[in-house]
Structure formats: C-alpha cells, structure tokens
Tab-separated table of C-alpha atoms in Angstrom:
chain	number	residue	atom	x	y	z
A	1	MET	CA	-58.372	35.902	74.567
A	2	THR	CA	-57.842	32.235	73.745
A	3	GLU	CA	-57.972	29.062	75.764
A	4	LEU	CA	-54.677	28.027	77.333
A	5	VAL	CA	-52.949	24.638	77.418
A	6	ARG	CA	-54.428	22.290	80.019
A	7	PRO	CA	-51.871	20.289	82.022
A	8	SER	CA	-52.463	16.617	82.743
A	9	ARG	CA	-54.465	15.596	85.786
A	10	LEU	CA	-52.720	13.903	88.677
A	11	GLY	CA	-52.829	10.217	89.476
A	12	PRO	CA	-51.790	8.067	92.433
A	13	GLY	CA	-48.112	8.467	93.247
A	14	ALA	CA	-47.751	11.810	91.453
A	15	ARG	CA	-44.946	13.963	92.831
A	16	VAL	CA	-45.960	17.461	93.912
A	17	ALA	CA	-43.496	20.150	94.954
A	18	VAL	CA	-44.457	22.670	97.642
A	19	VAL	CA	-42.888	26.125	97.300
A	20	ALA	CA	-43.217	29.434	99.166
A	21	PRO	CA	-43.039	32.321	96.670
A	22	SER	CA	-44.469	34.917	99.038
A	23	GLY	CA	-44.902	35.000	102.810
A	24	PRO	CA	-43.355	32.879	105.590
A	25	VAL	CA	-44.821	29.459	106.309
A	26	ALA	CA	-45.795	27.968	109.679
A	27	GLU	CA	-44.120	24.567	110.057
A	28	ASP	CA	-47.047	22.920	111.831
A	29	ARG	CA	-49.477	23.896	109.078
A	30	LEU	CA	-46.996	22.813	106.424
A	31	GLN	CA	-46.755	19.382	108.020
A	32	ALA	CA	-50.548	19.154	108.245
A	33	GLY	CA	-50.830	20.016	104.552
A	34	LEU	CA	-48.186	17.460	103.603
A	35	ASP	CA	-50.040	14.800	105.578
A	36	LEU	CA	-53.221	15.580	103.650
A	37	LEU	CA	-51.407	15.298	100.324
A	38	ARG	CA	-49.882	11.982	101.351
A	39	GLY	CA	-53.376	10.826	102.285
A	40	TRP	CA	-54.350	11.453	98.652
A	41	ASP	CA	-51.562	9.038	97.613
A	42	LEU	CA	-49.402	11.917	96.366
A	43	ASP	CA	-45.660	12.194	96.920
A	44	PRO	CA	-45.061	15.729	98.252
A	45	VAL	CA	-41.545	17.189	98.263
A	46	VAL	CA	-40.695	20.424	100.032
A	47	ALA	CA	-38.512	22.997	98.300
A	48	PRO	CA	-35.314	23.849	100.222
A	49	HIS	CA	-36.325	27.359	101.320
A	50	VAL	CA	-40.012	26.896	102.153
A	51	LEU	CA	-39.466	27.411	105.889
A	52	ASP	CA	-36.994	30.278	105.493
A	53	ALA	CA	-37.671	33.731	106.874
A	54	HIS	CA	-36.115	36.886	105.458
A	55	GLY	CA	-33.492	38.234	107.827
A	56	GLU	CA	-34.782	41.815	107.747
A	57	LEU	CA	-38.245	41.719	106.168
A	58	GLY	CA	-40.248	39.283	108.242
A	59	TYR	CA	-43.185	39.238	105.840
A	60	LEU	CA	-41.098	37.335	103.255
A	61	ALA	CA	-40.307	33.613	103.154
A	62	GLY	CA	-36.577	34.053	102.627
A	63	SER	CA	-34.747	36.063	99.989
A	64	ASP	CA	-36.238	36.885	96.602
A	65	ALA	CA	-33.508	34.882	94.869
A	66	ASP	CA	-34.093	31.779	96.998
A	67	ARG	CA	-37.865	31.887	96.562
A	68	ALA	CA	-37.463	32.236	92.797
A	69	ALA	CA	-34.876	29.441	92.672
A	70	ASP	CA	-37.192	27.091	94.571
A	71	LEU	CA	-40.053	27.673	92.132
A	72	GLN	CA	-37.892	27.399	89.046
A	73	ARG	CA	-36.098	24.277	90.268
A	74	ALA	CA	-39.393	22.577	91.098
A	75	TRP	CA	-40.956	23.519	87.773
A	76	CYS	CA	-37.978	22.347	85.742
A	77	ASP	CA	-37.633	19.049	87.631
A	78	PRO	CA	-38.979	16.367	85.234
A	79	SER	CA	-40.007	14.166	88.165
A	80	VAL	CA	-42.428	16.831	89.481
A	81	ASP	CA	-46.019	16.709	88.188
A	82	ALA	CA	-47.425	19.717	90.045
A	83	VAL	CA	-46.239	22.756	91.986
A	84	LEU	CA	-48.342	23.897	94.950
A	85	CYS	CA	-47.813	27.159	96.792
A	86	ALA	CA	-47.586	26.834	100.570
A	87	ARG	CA	-49.304	30.175	101.199
A	88	GLY	CA	-49.890	33.676	99.866
A	89	GLY	CA	-49.051	36.784	101.865
A	90	TYR	CA	-46.743	39.108	99.984
A	91	GLY	CA	-43.627	38.677	97.891
A	92	ALA	CA	-44.458	37.100	94.522
A	93	GLN	CA	-44.067	40.463	92.778
A	94	ARG	CA	-40.525	40.724	94.103
A	95	MET	CA	-39.400	37.391	92.638
A	96	VAL	CA	-41.416	36.972	89.425
A	97	ASP	CA	-38.854	38.887	87.342
A	98	LEU	CA	-36.062	36.605	88.577
A	99	LEU	CA	-37.568	33.504	86.956
A	100	ASP	CA	-36.116	32.101	83.738
A	101	TRP	CA	-39.309	31.851	81.714
A	102	GLU	CA	-37.564	30.283	78.714
A	103	ALA	CA	-36.303	27.418	80.876
A	104	MET	CA	-39.715	27.001	82.491
A	105	ARG	CA	-41.419	26.933	79.105
A	106	ALA	CA	-39.002	24.275	77.928
A	107	ALA	CA	-39.891	22.132	80.963
A	108	GLY	CA	-43.397	21.656	79.577
A	109	PRO	CA	-46.830	21.922	81.187
A	110	LYS	CA	-47.658	20.823	84.712
A	111	VAL	CA	-50.194	21.758	87.370
A	112	PHE	CA	-49.782	25.012	89.320
A	113	VAL	CA	-51.947	25.848	92.371
A	114	GLY	CA	-52.115	28.898	94.621
A	115	PHE	CA	-54.210	31.963	95.428
A	116	SER	CA	-54.127	35.476	96.873
A	117	ASP	CA	-50.655	37.013	96.319
A	118	VAL	CA	-49.962	34.163	93.870
A	119	THR	CA	-52.251	36.054	91.436
A	120	THR	CA	-49.051	37.658	90.116
A	121	LEU	CA	-47.732	34.221	89.157
A	122	HIS	CA	-51.050	33.118	87.668
A	123	GLN	CA	-50.830	36.082	85.319
A	124	ALA	CA	-47.243	35.300	84.393
A	125	PHE	CA	-47.977	31.608	83.816
A	126	ALA	CA	-50.731	32.672	81.402
A	127	THR	CA	-48.719	35.254	79.481
A	128	ARG	CA	-45.292	33.547	79.502
A	129	LEU	CA	-46.164	29.847	79.504
A	130	GLY	CA	-49.689	29.843	78.067
A	131	LEU	CA	-50.889	27.436	80.749
A	132	VAL	CA	-54.148	26.831	82.574
A	133	THR	CA	-53.553	27.300	86.309
A	134	LEU	CA	-55.660	26.620	89.397
A	135	TYR	CA	-56.651	29.414	91.773
A	136	GLY	CA	-57.026	27.195	94.794
A	137	PRO	CA	-56.120	26.684	98.452
A	138	ALA	CA	-52.566	27.013	99.733
A	139	ALA	CA	-51.012	23.719	100.796
A	140	ALA	CA	-50.140	25.106	104.244
A	141	GLY	CA	-53.104	27.448	104.547
A	142	VAL	CA	-55.396	27.216	107.555
A	143	ASP	CA	-58.438	27.350	105.251
A	144	PHE	CA	-57.122	24.196	103.571
A	145	VAL	CA	-55.753	22.068	106.381
A	146	LYS	CA	-58.844	22.611	108.545
A	147	ASN	CA	-61.622	22.548	105.947
A	148	ALA	CA	-62.845	19.320	104.367
A	149	VAL	CA	-64.901	21.131	101.696
A	150	ALA	CA	-61.877	23.010	100.341
A	151	GLN	CA	-59.813	19.837	100.496
A	152	GLU	CA	-62.348	17.775	98.561
A	153	HIS	CA	-62.861	20.367	95.819
A	154	LEU	CA	-59.127	20.691	95.228
A	155	ARG	CA	-58.703	16.908	95.295
A	156	ALA	CA	-61.488	16.445	92.749
A	157	THR	CA	-60.029	19.149	90.502
A	158	LEU	CA	-56.615	17.492	90.563
A	159	PHE	CA	-57.718	13.864	90.114
A	160	THR	CA	-61.192	13.846	88.534
A	161	PRO	CA	-61.691	17.332	87.063
A	162	GLU	CA	-64.666	16.252	84.974
A	163	THR	CA	-66.669	15.950	88.223
A	164	VAL	CA	-66.311	19.662	89.031
A	165	ARG	CA	-67.014	21.285	85.673
A	166	THR	CA	-69.945	23.290	87.075
A	167	LEU	CA	-69.292	25.738	89.904
A	168	THR	CA	-72.286	27.186	91.720
A	169	SER	CA	-72.824	30.582	93.299
A	170	ARG	CA	-74.082	30.937	96.850
A	171	GLY	CA	-75.698	34.290	96.139
A	172	PRO	CA	-77.868	36.209	93.669
A	173	ALA	CA	-77.051	37.838	90.361
A	174	LEU	CA	-75.868	41.410	90.769
A	175	VAL	CA	-76.467	41.930	87.041
A	176	PRO	CA	-78.503	39.329	85.112
A	177	GLY	CA	-77.496	37.691	81.863
A	178	ARG	CA	-75.452	34.931	80.309
A	179	ALA	CA	-71.978	35.124	78.811
A	180	ARG	CA	-69.194	32.969	77.422
A	181	GLY	CA	-65.463	33.574	77.614
A	182	VAL	CA	-62.115	32.373	78.929
A	183	THR	CA	-61.611	32.535	82.688
A	184	LEU	CA	-58.988	34.788	84.267
A	185	GLY	CA	-58.546	36.849	87.403
A	186	GLY	CA	-57.514	36.429	91.018
A	187	CYS	CA	-57.107	38.804	93.923
A	188	LEU	CA	-58.326	42.286	92.938
A	189	SER	CA	-55.561	44.205	94.712
A	190	LEU	CA	-52.896	42.165	92.908
A	191	LEU	CA	-54.548	42.634	89.514
A	192	ALA	CA	-54.581	46.385	90.093
A	193	THR	CA	-50.976	46.436	91.338
A	194	ASP	CA	-49.832	44.344	88.380
A	195	LEU	CA	-51.110	46.829	85.803
A	196	GLY	CA	-48.399	47.826	83.336
A	197	THR	CA	-45.887	45.186	84.418
A	198	ARG	CA	-44.305	42.991	81.774
A	199	HIS	CA	-45.760	39.654	82.886
A	200	ALA	CA	-49.345	40.814	83.454
A	201	ARG	CA	-52.288	40.411	81.124
A	202	THR	CA	-52.997	43.560	79.140
A	203	GLY	CA	-56.733	43.304	79.687
A	204	ALA	CA	-59.797	41.137	80.253
A	205	ARG	CA	-61.317	41.444	76.767
A	206	ASP	CA	-63.398	38.379	75.822
A	207	GLY	CA	-62.809	36.919	79.288
A	208	LEU	CA	-64.871	35.857	82.272
A	209	LEU	CA	-63.266	37.708	85.173
A	210	LEU	CA	-63.121	35.916	88.556
A	211	ILE	CA	-62.157	38.314	91.364
A	212	GLU	CA	-62.076	38.409	95.163
A	213	ASP	CA	-60.087	40.052	97.956
A	214	VAL	CA	-59.607	40.218	101.697
A	215	GLY	CA	-59.185	43.013	104.232
A	216	GLU	CA	-59.894	45.864	101.813
A	217	GLN	CA	-62.416	48.504	102.857
A	218	PRO	CA	-65.148	49.413	100.345
A	219	TYR	CA	-63.434	52.662	99.291
A	220	ARG	CA	-60.271	50.729	98.483
A	221	VAL	CA	-62.221	48.197	96.412
A	222	ASP	CA	-63.807	51.194	94.669
A	223	ARG	CA	-60.360	52.651	94.005
A	224	MET	CA	-58.987	49.427	92.542
A	225	LEU	CA	-62.004	48.795	90.319
A	226	THR	CA	-61.913	52.407	89.184
A	227	GLN	CA	-58.241	51.985	88.278
A	228	LEU	CA	-59.061	48.936	86.151
A	229	LEU	CA	-61.891	50.869	84.513
A	230	ARG	CA	-59.819	54.002	83.825
A	231	THR	CA	-56.966	52.073	82.248
A	232	GLY	CA	-59.363	50.219	79.948
A	233	TRP	CA	-58.352	46.869	81.439
A	234	LEU	CA	-62.028	45.882	81.783
A	235	ASP	CA	-62.967	46.889	78.230
A	236	GLY	CA	-64.637	43.994	76.451
A	237	VAL	CA	-64.927	41.711	79.480
A	238	ARG	CA	-67.785	39.252	78.907
A	239	GLY	CA	-68.892	38.545	82.490
A	240	ILE	CA	-67.754	38.708	86.116
A	241	ALA	CA	-67.916	36.113	88.903
A	242	LEU	CA	-67.322	37.469	92.397
A	243	GLY	CA	-65.707	35.390	95.129
A	244	SER	CA	-65.201	36.124	98.818
A	245	TRP	CA	-64.689	39.574	100.353
A	246	ALA	CA	-63.778	38.705	103.932
A	247	GLY	CA	-62.921	41.735	106.058
A	248	CYS	CA	-63.950	44.160	103.312
A	249	GLY	CA	-66.421	46.115	105.426
A	250	PRO	CA	-70.211	45.803	105.700
A	251	TYR	CA	-71.336	43.722	102.744
A	252	ASP	CA	-74.290	45.978	101.935
A	253	VAL	CA	-71.855	48.861	101.451
A	254	LEU	CA	-69.439	46.719	99.445
A	255	ARG	CA	-72.298	45.413	97.308
A	256	THR	CA	-73.236	48.987	96.462
A	257	VAL	CA	-69.642	49.639	95.368
A	258	LEU	CA	-69.554	46.490	93.228
A	259	ALA	CA	-72.862	47.357	91.580
A	260	ASP	CA	-71.802	50.954	90.992
A	261	ARG	CA	-68.411	50.120	89.482
A	262	LEU	CA	-69.318	46.946	87.550
A	263	GLY	CA	-72.990	47.456	86.702
A	264	GLY	CA	-72.225	49.900	83.912
A	265	LEU	CA	-70.194	47.360	81.947
A	266	GLY	CA	-73.389	45.774	80.622
A	267	VAL	CA	-72.291	42.223	81.381
A	268	PRO	CA	-73.596	39.610	83.838
A	269	VAL	CA	-72.165	39.840	87.352
A	270	VAL	CA	-72.748	37.060	89.894
A	271	GLU	CA	-72.000	37.204	93.626
A	272	GLU	CA	-70.704	34.736	96.192
A	273	PHE	CA	-69.038	32.032	94.137
A	274	GLY	CA	-67.130	30.914	97.212
A	275	PHE	CA	-63.534	31.113	96.043
A	276	GLY	CA	-60.615	32.970	97.561
A	277	HIS	CA	-60.253	33.934	101.213
A	278	CYS	CA	-63.141	31.979	102.688
A	279	GLU	CA	-63.978	28.720	104.395
A	280	GLY	CA	-64.560	25.862	101.986
A	281	ALA	CA	-63.047	27.762	99.073
A	282	SER	CA	-63.562	26.257	95.636
A	283	THR	CA	-60.670	25.764	93.228
A	284	MET	CA	-61.148	27.898	90.112
A	285	PRO	CA	-59.284	27.269	86.837
A	286	PHE	CA	-57.875	30.179	84.856
A	287	GLY	CA	-57.500	29.896	81.096
A	288	VAL	CA	-60.457	27.646	80.226
A	289	ARG	CA	-63.528	28.497	78.166
A	290	ALA	CA	-66.731	28.595	80.193
A	291	GLU	CA	-70.285	29.927	80.382
A	292	LEU	CA	-71.501	32.195	83.174
A	293	ASP	CA	-75.255	32.047	83.768
A	294	ALA	CA	-76.235	34.768	86.214
A	295	GLU	CA	-79.818	33.647	86.777
A	296	ALA	CA	-78.821	30.038	87.423
A	297	GLY	CA	-75.775	31.143	89.414
A	298	THR	CA	-73.455	28.772	87.568
A	299	LEU	CA	-70.076	28.842	85.893
A	300	THR	CA	-69.794	25.829	83.600
A	301	LEU	CA	-66.499	24.846	82.020
A	302	ASP	CA	-66.550	23.629	78.425
A	303	ASP	CA	-63.883	21.073	79.288
A	304	PRO	CA	-62.354	19.844	82.564
A	305	ALA	CA	-59.637	22.094	83.965
A	306	LEU	CA	-57.015	19.361	83.498
A	307	ARG	CA	-56.656	16.804	80.722
C-alpha cells in the first residue's frame, strides 16, 4: 500500500460543491451547513439534485443516475476546488458504478469529504483516482451544523492541515504497540459490504485501518469483522484505530468483541479516536502515511493531509 496524491488545501474564496450521493437531505440543515461554509469565506454551490427524493424509495436522494451525474459534474467542473457530501444514509453503492472514472481522473485532484455510507466512494477514489480523501462530517449533517468541535477540526484540515497532523484518542489501547502504515478505512458495515466489488480495496496490507460504525449490535460487528478476517482482507494490516460505535450495544460487550476479533492480529489497536458517528467528530485523512502509537493514544501523520 502506497501513499496517495494529496490535493491542494483550500483558501479564501474557494468554490466547494455540495452533492448528495446517498440519502435524502433536509433543506433546513443544508442551509445551515451552507451558512457555515460561507462563514469560512468559501463559495458553496449546491448540485441540482441535492434536495431530490426518490419517487418510490424514500431512503434515496433522487435517482441513481441523477446522484451520479451531480457528483461527476461537480468533480469535472474546473471551477470547483472541493466536493463535500451533504449526508450519508444509503445509496452510494447504487451509483458508484455509473461514474465515468476516466473523466474524473482527467479532471485532476481536488478535495473530497464525507463519511458513513460515503465509505464506498472513499474506496473508489483511492483505487480509481489514487487520491487522499477526508473522512469527515457531512455538510448538512446535524453533527456538523450543531457542533463547533467538528466544525473547527474540518475547517483546520481544509485550510491549515499542518495544525492537525496529530490526532489523539480519548480512550485506552486495546492492544499495545506502535506501527506505521498508510491510512484507510471508514464505516465497517460498508467495508464488509464492498468486499469483492470492482472499486473496493483488495485488502488492508501495510495499512493503518480506521473503522467505526453506528447502530450495529455486537453480534453484527462480530459478523462483519469475521467476514473481513475470513476473506483475508485484514492480512498484513499494521495497526487499527477505532472510532465511534454509537448505538452498537453495551460498550463492554462490544469491547469484548473488538478484542476477540482484532486482538489475534498481533498489531496495535487503539480505542475511541472520536471519528465517525459521534459529537465533535474529527476529520480523518485516508491515503497518508502515519504512525499509530497505542500507548500514547496518537495517530501522527507524516505530512499534512492536504498540500
């Protein structure tokens, strides 16, 4: 696993496109998110179908074709410096195969931000475009528009990434040790569901895996980790940083599952890094070389996430 290309950081006046590749978006939260971006001296533009709702499947933000067209149009627009996802939910898997990856590669690197269901796109951006991406808050997400900590960490990552090169855990080491590798990961359920698809990573070898999830009971987390183990996807992973597990059952039970499934890999595992589905979520870069120090509870990037 090698480092990926780092896009350029944003500056005042940068144009950012907001797209909805997955679930439907609440207009009031979208407007709140746009106001925040404007307050950062950014120029946000909303893709045409962001507020659409699928006529029959209410959990989708419009048709697969329209969601894909919005993302591709935004990415290929030379005036756009970054593409931010409005929310997660479900639907990215349905549209990822409709994207013209050759055209998007030709458009060159730019910043891409999203989390949760957007894990599918993070994987595709790594394998098809070779780009560092940011696993960070959704532009119209309640955990973003109502949380100053999440806002500030994303803002710093976008504008002054050298100030957030060290990310700190809020919890203890599940397995001690120190490891170096290239960051990857996302939402566990999406990584498991993506196995075997043509845009997904083939494994985590030589990587530092960053994973989290929401609303999955401990036995389901067990099942997904076991699937990754049985397929060999976790073979050669160097270390694991765990994010939030909101709604995933009693944490003492979940912790037992995590220790049972990950402890045998012989690599450092650190809990509670505070990314994903939680208040004040940190923005985590995928595709950069870093060091995970379990005893210190730190993940330190060799270089800033953005150039």
